[in-house]
Amino acid sequence: MVHVSDLISEDIESYLAAHEQKELLRFITCGSVDDGKSTLIGRMLYESHMLFDDHLAALEADSKKVGTQEGEIDFALLVDGLAAEREQGITIDVAYRFFSTDKRKYIVADTPGHEEYTRNMATGASTADVAIILVDASQGVLTQTRRHSFIVSMVGVKRIILAVNKLDLVDYSEEVFNKIKSDYHEFASEALTLEEITAIPISALKGDNIVESSENTPWYDGQSVMEYLETVEVAASSQSRSFRMPVQWVNRPNREFRGFTGLIGSGCISTGDRIRVLPSGTESTVARIVTYDGDLELAGAGRSVTLTLTDEIDISRGDIIASADSPCSSADQFQARILWMDDSAMMPGREYLFKSNSQTSSMTLGRLKHRVDVNTLEELPAKVLDMNEIGICNISLSSRIAFDPYDADPVMGGFVIIDRMTNNTVGMGLIDFALRRADNIHWQSMDVTKQSRAEQKSQRPRLIWFTGLSGSGKSSIANILEKKLQAMGRHTITLDGDNIRHGLNRDLGFTKADRVENIRRVGETSKLMVEAGLICISSFISPFASEREMVRSMMDEGEFVEVFVDTPLEVCEQRDVKGLYAKARAGELPNFTGISSPYESPQDPEIRIDTTQVSAEEAAEQIIDYLSRS
Amino acid sequence: MQDRMTHLQRLEAEAIHIMREVVAEAENPVMLYSIGKDSSVMLHIAMKAFYPAKPPFPIMHIDTMWKFSEMIGFRNKMAEDLGLELIVHINPEGEQMKMNPFVHGSAKHTDVMKTQGLKQALDKHGFDVAFGGARRDEEKSRAKERIFSFRNENHHWDPKRQRPELWNVYNARKNPGETIRVFPLSNWTELDIWQYIHLEKIPIVPLYLAKPRPVVERDGVLILVDDDRLPMEEGEEPMMKTVRFRTLGCYPLTGAVESDADTLPDVIQEMLLTTTSEREGRVIDFDSTASMEKKKQEGYF
C-alpha cells in the first residue's frame, strides 16, 4: 500500500503525526468508457491498495460474471456504482472516489464522457484543481477530447494531464504519443485558457506510468500520473487572490457578541485589516477571527471562520466581506456564460432565480448572443438553450450583488440558475463582466406583468387590510407602518377614509348597501395598486366579514394580509378622538358601527393586534416581521 | 502570507460551511445522532460551526430498543455534557408488537424500527432538513449521492433525479412535501474519521475499543451478549473474548471482531492493516449487491 509504510506496524503514533499533515487535492477524470477512464480510476485505487479483501473478492466475482476483460480483473466495475449503470454499462452520474498516499488525500470526481452528460462533467469540474483528459492512443485527439477539454477549461480548471491511454495497443510508440501531444497543444493554444498541460503516455489496463515509470516507455522521462498528482502546486492560488468572504449566517448568541460566519472564498485576512462590506460599501476593521479552537491572527481561503468587527454595522446573509484595499464591485446586470442542465429549455425573457455563494436574487435571462457548439467550438445563433448546451447572454437581477468576473475569482463569479416552479437547479452560469447602465439590456420578448413591476421595485406586492372599530388605532398604525416601509426602500400607497370618502366614494353614505359598495370599490382600487407592484395599505372599518372575504378573493393567494386592530368598544369609546361616539350615543349618527350597527370580528386574521397590550410602534414592527417571514 | 491547511482542516471547514448553510436556509433542521463514530465527529463539528452559540437545532436518535446499552448511556451523557436538546424516537408500533430481530428477522426489524421510525419522527416534528453522518466511501450508491439529498413526501430517494451540485453552492429549495438529508461528512473516509477523532480527542463509545466481553458465535459472526434478551440456543454458552466493534448498530445485528486494539492509535493501526471493509460487520448489507441503493430508495437514511 502506498500509504502503508512500515511505520503503521512499527510506530503508529509517528505515522499519524505525519499523516495529519497531508494536503487535499481534487481532480476530475474525463473520457468515455472506451477511453478507459473507469479502468484508470480502478487502477489508481488498486495501486494505492485502497481496496479491501472483500471488495477485491467481489470484484473478481463480478469480473467473471459481467466483466469485459475475459475473466481478468475489470477495474471499471469498481467504479460504476449504481445498479442502473452496471446494467447499461455506462456511467450516468458524477461519482466521488477517495484515496490517499503519504502526501495527499485525493477526491476524484468521476464523470461520464458522453455528450449528453456535459452537465455532469461541468459539475465534477466545478470543484476540481486538476483534470485528467484521457485519449485513446489508437484513436488520437477526437471530437470528444476537445469537448471535454473545453468544458473543464470553461469551468476554470487550469491544469490538465493529457493521459494518452492504451499505449500497449500501439506498441508503446513514441511517435504516436508525440503526434497526439502536438495535435492537442495546437488545439489547446487556440481554444482553451489553460496554464499547464502535462502529457503522459500510459496504459491503465497494464499499469504503465500510473504509479511508477514504465520500462515499456524508455523514451519518456517525465512524471507518472501519481508523481504529478503528488507534486502539483494548487492550494496557493486561491489564497493569493484578494480577500472575499460571503457571509453565511450572523451569529448572535447574546448582546455582547455579533459575529459574521463564512467560509473564506479567496485571499487571507488578519486581525486589524480594513474590510469593506458589499454591496452596501460600509467599511470597518476586523476585531477578532473567532473559532472554537481559539482566535486566529490570520486565516486564509478554505477556512470556516467567524469575524467580529470594531464597528456595529449592518451585515446580513448574502453580503460579501472584502478587503478594503481591493474590494469587489457590485452590479445588477451582467454578461454571462450559461450551461443549461434541464430537460425544459432555457427561455430568454423568463424569470429564474440566481444563486451564488450565499446571495439569491430573481433574474431574467436576456436574448442569447450565441451558443457554442461543444464539438466544433463554433459560435452559432440560437433562440433557446437545450440541455447540455452552452450559450452567452446578458442577465438582469432584481437587486445589486457583489461579484468578481469568474475568470478572476470563481467563488465570486459562479452562480446556479434555479427554476421557480420546479425548484430544480437548471443551469450554471459564469459572470464575464458587468454591463454598464448605458448598454442596458433590451428586452424584446419580455411582457410587462404584475410580477415584473414588482421585481422592478424589489418587493412582493401585497394588500395590507386594516379592519377594526372607529378609533381602534388603525390609521395610527397604518401611518407608522408606511413610514417604516418607505425607510426600507419599499414602494407603498395608503387608502383610507380620508382620501377615498372625499373623492372616489363621495356619493356613498353609511347605509348597509353603501357600506358594501364602499368596500367593493376600495377592494378594486387596492387590486389596481397591487397590480402596479405596490404594497397597498387599506384602512377601513370594514365591519362585515363577507365584504372582507370578497376583497380577499379578488387577490392572489397570500397577497391579502388581514390586520385586525382589536380594541374593545369601551376603550374606543373612551378615547373617542373625533367625538363620534358621543354623537352616536346621542343619536346624531345613525348606523354607527359598534353602537347602532354591528361589527363582525375576523375569526382568523393573518395578524391580530391587541392595542391594550402593544403600542402602535410595536404593532407596525409586528406587521413588518410578518411580511418578511411570509 | 499563506495559511497552510491540512486535508482534515479542509474537510472540517467544508462540513462547517454545509451546516451553516442549512441553518441559514432550513425552517426546522435536526441532526440525526446514531451515537456511532461518524455521528460523534458530526456533533463535534456542529459545536464548532456555531461557536460561541450552541448548535441551533436538536439532535435526534432513532432508537430501535436493541442498541447496545453502552450506546444509550453514552448518548444521554453526551447530550447533557454538551447542553443540547435530545429527541429520542421509538416507533410505537414496533414497541407495541415487541419488535425482536430474533423473532421477526433482521430485515423487518430494520425496516420497522429504523426506516419507518425515522420517517415517523421526521413527520411528527415537522423537520424539513436532517443532517446525517453518511460518507461517500462507505458504499457504491452513496458515492453518487449529493451533499443535499432530496426525499419525496414518502421519504424516497430517486438517484436519477438528483440536482446538479456545483461548487459549494447548494440549492436548498424544497417542493411541497419534500425533505432534505444533508451529509456534511460526504467527503470523509473512514481513516479521516479516525484520525480526526484522535487529533481532536472526541469521546466515542468504548465499544470501539477492545475489552474482554461475553459473546456467542452465530454463523461465523460474534454477537455480544448485551442483555438477557439474546436467546441462547441449545447448549450455547457465552464465552469471554477480547473483542471490539468496527461499527455500531443493533447489538443482535452487529458483529464483533476479535482484537487487542484497546487504544485509538491501535484501532487505527488495525484498520489500516486490516483487509475487510467496514460495513462487513453489519448484517443488513449481505442481502444483494444493490441492497443499500434499494433501501435508500425506500427511505432508509
XYZ file of N, CA and C in Angstrom, chain A residues 462-581:
360
model
N -48.515 43.518 -2.021
C -49.456 42.990 -1.032
C -50.578 43.986 -0.806
N -51.641 43.484 -0.279
C -52.682 44.354 0.237
C -52.753 44.117 1.740
N -52.378 45.140 2.503
C -52.448 45.027 3.956
C -53.736 45.703 4.387
N -54.685 44.920 4.843
C -56.041 45.398 5.087
C -56.279 45.545 6.581
N -56.379 46.802 7.031
C -56.672 47.059 8.437
C -58.173 47.086 8.653
N -58.649 46.327 9.615
C -60.064 46.390 9.973
C -60.164 46.558 11.487
N -61.232 47.251 11.935
C -61.400 47.470 13.368
C -62.382 48.621 13.579
N -62.794 48.774 14.798
C -63.766 49.814 15.127
C -63.208 51.212 14.880
N -64.100 52.163 14.783
C -63.670 53.554 14.689
C -62.895 53.899 15.965
N -61.755 54.526 15.799
C -60.967 54.902 16.973
C -60.124 53.763 17.548
N -60.074 52.635 16.834
C -59.309 51.499 17.367
C -57.802 51.709 17.205
N -57.413 52.632 16.311
C -55.976 52.886 16.129
C -55.459 52.442 14.778
N -56.394 52.110 13.854
C -55.973 51.636 12.539
C -55.070 52.636 11.822
N -55.512 53.874 11.748
C -54.775 54.878 10.978
C -53.403 55.161 11.578
N -53.333 55.224 12.907
C -52.026 55.500 13.521
C -51.031 54.404 13.172
N -51.490 53.155 13.275
C -50.575 52.048 12.967
C -50.217 52.053 11.481
N -51.239 52.292 10.631
C -51.000 52.311 9.185
C -49.982 53.393 8.810
N -50.083 54.551 9.451
C -49.137 55.639 9.164
C -47.711 55.260 9.520
N -47.546 54.691 10.722
C -46.200 54.294 11.149
C -45.662 53.205 10.236
N -46.565 52.257 9.898
C -46.146 51.159 9.019
C -45.646 51.688 7.685
N -46.381 52.635 7.110
C -45.978 53.123 5.800
C -44.636 53.849 5.869
N -44.439 54.608 6.934
C -43.145 55.295 7.089
C -42.009 54.298 7.182
N -42.228 53.260 7.945
C -41.177 52.248 8.112
C -40.888 51.540 6.784
N -41.933 51.201 6.059
C -41.726 50.518 4.781
C -40.980 51.413 3.801
N -41.331 52.693 3.807
C -40.620 53.647 2.944
C -39.144 53.698 3.300
N -38.879 53.729 4.598
C -37.487 53.788 5.041
C -36.724 52.551 4.599
N -37.448 51.440 4.428
C -36.796 50.209 3.972
C -36.681 50.167 2.450
N -37.088 51.233 1.790
C -36.975 51.286 0.335
C -38.151 50.644 -0.387
N -39.241 50.376 0.320
C -40.406 49.771 -0.305
C -41.293 50.846 -0.931
N -42.064 50.444 -1.933
C -42.973 51.373 -2.605
C -44.382 51.105 -2.119
N -45.028 52.143 -1.574
C -46.300 51.932 -0.882
C -47.359 52.946 -1.299
N -48.597 52.679 -0.913
C -49.691 53.645 -1.033
C -50.683 53.336 0.091
N -51.256 54.384 0.690
C -52.268 54.144 1.715
C -53.633 54.612 1.217
N -54.629 53.768 1.392
C -56.009 54.155 1.098
C -56.756 54.172 2.426
N -57.425 55.296 2.695
C -58.245 55.307 3.906
C -59.451 56.215 3.694
N -60.264 56.350 4.717
C -61.480 57.146 4.595
C -61.187 58.546 4.083
N -60.060 59.116 4.521
C -59.765 60.487 4.148
C -59.617 60.666 2.644
N -58.855 59.779 1.992
C -58.643 60.012 0.563
C -59.651 59.284 -0.334
N -60.476 58.426 0.220
C -61.463 57.717 -0.604
C -62.865 58.340 -0.461
N -63.246 58.544 0.769
C -64.607 59.065 1.011
C -64.792 60.468 0.424
N -63.726 61.262 0.377
C -63.856 62.612 -0.168
C -63.767 62.666 -1.681
N -63.346 61.564 -2.290
C -63.188 61.593 -3.751
C -64.002 60.496 -4.409
N -63.356 59.411 -4.656
C -63.962 58.288 -5.370
C -65.339 57.909 -4.821
N -65.490 57.910 -3.502
C -66.736 57.414 -2.909
C -67.601 58.512 -2.271
N -67.444 59.724 -2.766
C -68.198 60.795 -2.092
C -69.702 60.672 -2.305
N -70.124 59.832 -3.249
C -71.545 59.631 -3.475
C -72.146 58.601 -2.513
N -71.329 57.991 -1.652
C -71.836 56.926 -0.794
C -72.074 57.401 0.633
N -73.127 56.870 1.275
C -73.412 57.178 2.667
C -73.042 56.019 3.569
N -73.814 55.821 4.656
C -73.439 54.803 5.620
C -74.497 53.719 5.790
N -75.406 53.616 4.831
C -76.356 52.516 4.902
C -75.601 51.230 4.635
N -76.241 50.126 4.949
C -75.554 48.854 4.737
C -75.141 48.691 3.277
N -76.064 49.008 2.355
C -75.753 48.864 0.926
C -74.580 49.750 0.529
N -74.562 50.984 1.028
C -73.462 51.888 0.698
C -72.140 51.407 1.296
N -72.233 50.849 2.493
C -71.013 50.337 3.107
C -70.419 49.194 2.282
N -71.309 48.326 1.769
C -70.847 47.216 0.935
C -70.209 47.740 -0.339
N -70.865 48.709 -0.972
C -70.330 49.283 -2.212
C -69.013 50.002 -1.936
N -68.942 50.662 -0.795
C -67.711 51.353 -0.401
C -66.536 50.373 -0.394
N -66.740 49.233 0.248
C -65.662 48.259 0.354
C -65.349 47.621 -1.012
N -66.382 47.400 -1.816
C -66.131 46.827 -3.142
C -65.213 47.746 -3.945
N -65.528 49.038 -3.922
C -64.694 49.988 -4.687
C -63.279 50.069 -4.120
N -63.198 50.076 -2.801
C -61.858 50.124 -2.191
C -61.066 48.873 -2.570
N -61.792 47.725 -2.588
C -61.142 46.466 -2.964
C -60.593 46.528 -4.376
N -61.427 47.027 -5.311
C -60.979 47.110 -6.700
C -59.801 48.074 -6.846
N -59.875 49.177 -6.136
C -58.775 50.145 -6.208
C -57.483 49.525 -5.642
N -57.638 48.839 -4.511
C -56.473 48.183 -3.896
C -55.859 47.194 -4.877
N -56.728 46.479 -5.598
C -56.237 45.476 -6.543
C -55.375 46.125 -7.622
N -55.828 47.300 -8.096
C -55.035 48.011 -9.110
C -53.668 48.403 -8.557
N -53.668 48.837 -7.311
C -52.400 49.237 -6.681
C -51.449 48.047 -6.596
N -52.018 46.897 -6.243
C -51.194 45.691 -6.148
C -50.709 45.275 -7.536
N -51.576 45.426 -8.551
C -51.172 45.150 -9.925
C -49.977 46.013 -10.314
N -49.952 47.226 -9.777
C -48.856 48.142 -10.091
C -47.578 47.761 -9.361
N -47.660 46.727 -8.541
C -46.466 46.263 -7.843
C -46.277 46.907 -6.485
N -47.298 47.613 -6.009
C -47.156 48.353 -4.756
C -47.566 47.527 -3.546
N -47.095 47.973 -2.393
C -47.626 47.453 -1.139
C -48.732 48.424 -0.747
N -49.973 47.951 -0.819
C -51.122 48.826 -0.603
C -51.631 48.638 0.819
N -51.735 49.766 1.555
C -52.220 49.715 2.925
C -53.623 50.319 2.940
N -54.629 49.499 3.171
C -56.002 49.995 3.164
C -56.560 49.928 4.574
N -57.074 51.060 5.034
C -57.500 51.147 6.421
C -58.964 51.573 6.476
N -59.846 50.598 6.713
C -61.293 50.873 6.738
C -61.929 50.047 7.846
N -62.990 50.582 8.434
C -63.656 49.831 9.499
C -64.054 48.454 8.983
N -64.549 48.434 7.742
C -64.997 47.209 7.067
C -65.598 46.195 8.048
N -66.806 46.498 8.517
C -67.378 45.714 9.621
C -67.890 44.341 9.224
N -68.168 44.110 7.923
C -68.800 42.843 7.569
C -67.805 41.826 7.034
N -67.848 40.631 7.604
C -66.892 39.573 7.217
C -67.006 39.249 5.737
N -68.243 39.238 5.199
C -68.399 38.822 3.799
C -67.708 39.793 2.836
N -67.730 41.097 3.165
C -67.045 42.049 2.274
C -65.524 41.882 2.346
N -65.048 41.615 3.547
C -63.598 41.401 3.672
C -63.188 40.156 2.892
N -64.041 39.136 2.949
C -63.748 37.910 2.190
C -63.791 38.180 0.694
N -64.712 39.057 0.273
C -64.818 39.393 -1.141
C -63.496 40.022 -1.628
N -62.959 40.945 -0.813
C -61.713 41.581 -1.205
C -60.592 40.540 -1.237
N -60.597 39.673 -0.225
C -59.561 38.630 -0.188
C -59.606 37.809 -1.475
N -60.813 37.493 -1.932
C -60.916 36.624 -3.110
C -60.514 37.339 -4.396
N -60.467 38.672 -4.364
C -60.007 39.406 -5.556
C -58.498 39.260 -5.736
N -57.782 38.949 -4.649
C -56.329 38.967 -4.673
C -55.784 37.563 -4.905
N -54.481 37.496 -5.288
C -53.843 36.193 -5.421
C -53.558 35.629 -4.032
N -53.344 34.331 -4.022
C -53.027 33.610 -2.790
C -51.865 34.285 -2.039
N -52.102 34.606 -0.784
C -51.010 35.143 0.038
C -50.825 36.646 -0.070
N -51.532 37.286 -1.012
C -51.353 38.729 -1.184
C -52.117 39.543 -0.142
N -53.261 38.988 0.292
C -54.139 39.717 1.193
C -53.730 39.440 2.637
N -53.359 40.503 3.344
C -52.938 40.340 4.733
C -53.935 41.098 5.605
N -54.775 40.359 6.301
C -55.795 41.000 7.121
C -55.224 41.312 8.496
N -55.295 42.600 8.862
C -54.789 43.015 10.172
C -55.983 43.476 11.008
N -56.276 42.711 12.030
C -57.410 43.026 12.895
C -56.910 43.863 14.070
N -57.280 45.162 14.051
C -56.887 46.035 15.159
C -57.967 45.865 16.233
N -57.617 45.042 17.210
C -58.595 44.560 18.185
C -58.583 45.440 19.428
N -59.444 46.462 19.406
C -59.562 47.354 20.566
C -61.006 47.258 21.079
N -61.191 46.974 22.365
C -62.551 46.838 22.886
C -63.342 48.126 22.704
N -64.630 47.970 22.488
C -65.504 49.116 22.252
C -65.376 50.179 23.355
N -65.310 49.700 24.617
C -65.219 50.645 25.741
C -63.990 51.548 25.586
N -62.884 50.903 25.182
C -61.644 51.685 25.036
C -61.788 52.713 23.921
N -62.350 52.262 22.756
C -62.535 53.182 21.631
C -63.422 54.361 22.052
N -64.437 53.981 22.759
C -65.406 54.999 23.158
C -64.786 55.974 24.144
N -63.964 55.429 24.998
C -63.271 56.251 25.990
C -62.342 57.243 25.288
N -61.582 56.701 24.271
C -60.659 57.577 23.546
C -61.455 58.639 22.767
N -62.410 58.174 21.981
C -63.294 58.998 21.142
C -62.609 60.237 20.568
N -61.529 59.994 19.826
C -60.672 61.068 19.313
C -61.455 62.131 18.544
N -62.386 61.629 17.680
C -63.099 62.591 16.837
C -64.470 62.982 17.416
N -64.759 62.519 18.631
C -66.043 62.837 19.243
C -67.219 62.136 18.596
N -66.942 61.090 17.791
C -68.009 60.428 17.050
C -68.888 59.556 17.937
N -68.267 58.895 18.904
C -69.046 58.009 19.759
C -70.084 58.813 20.559
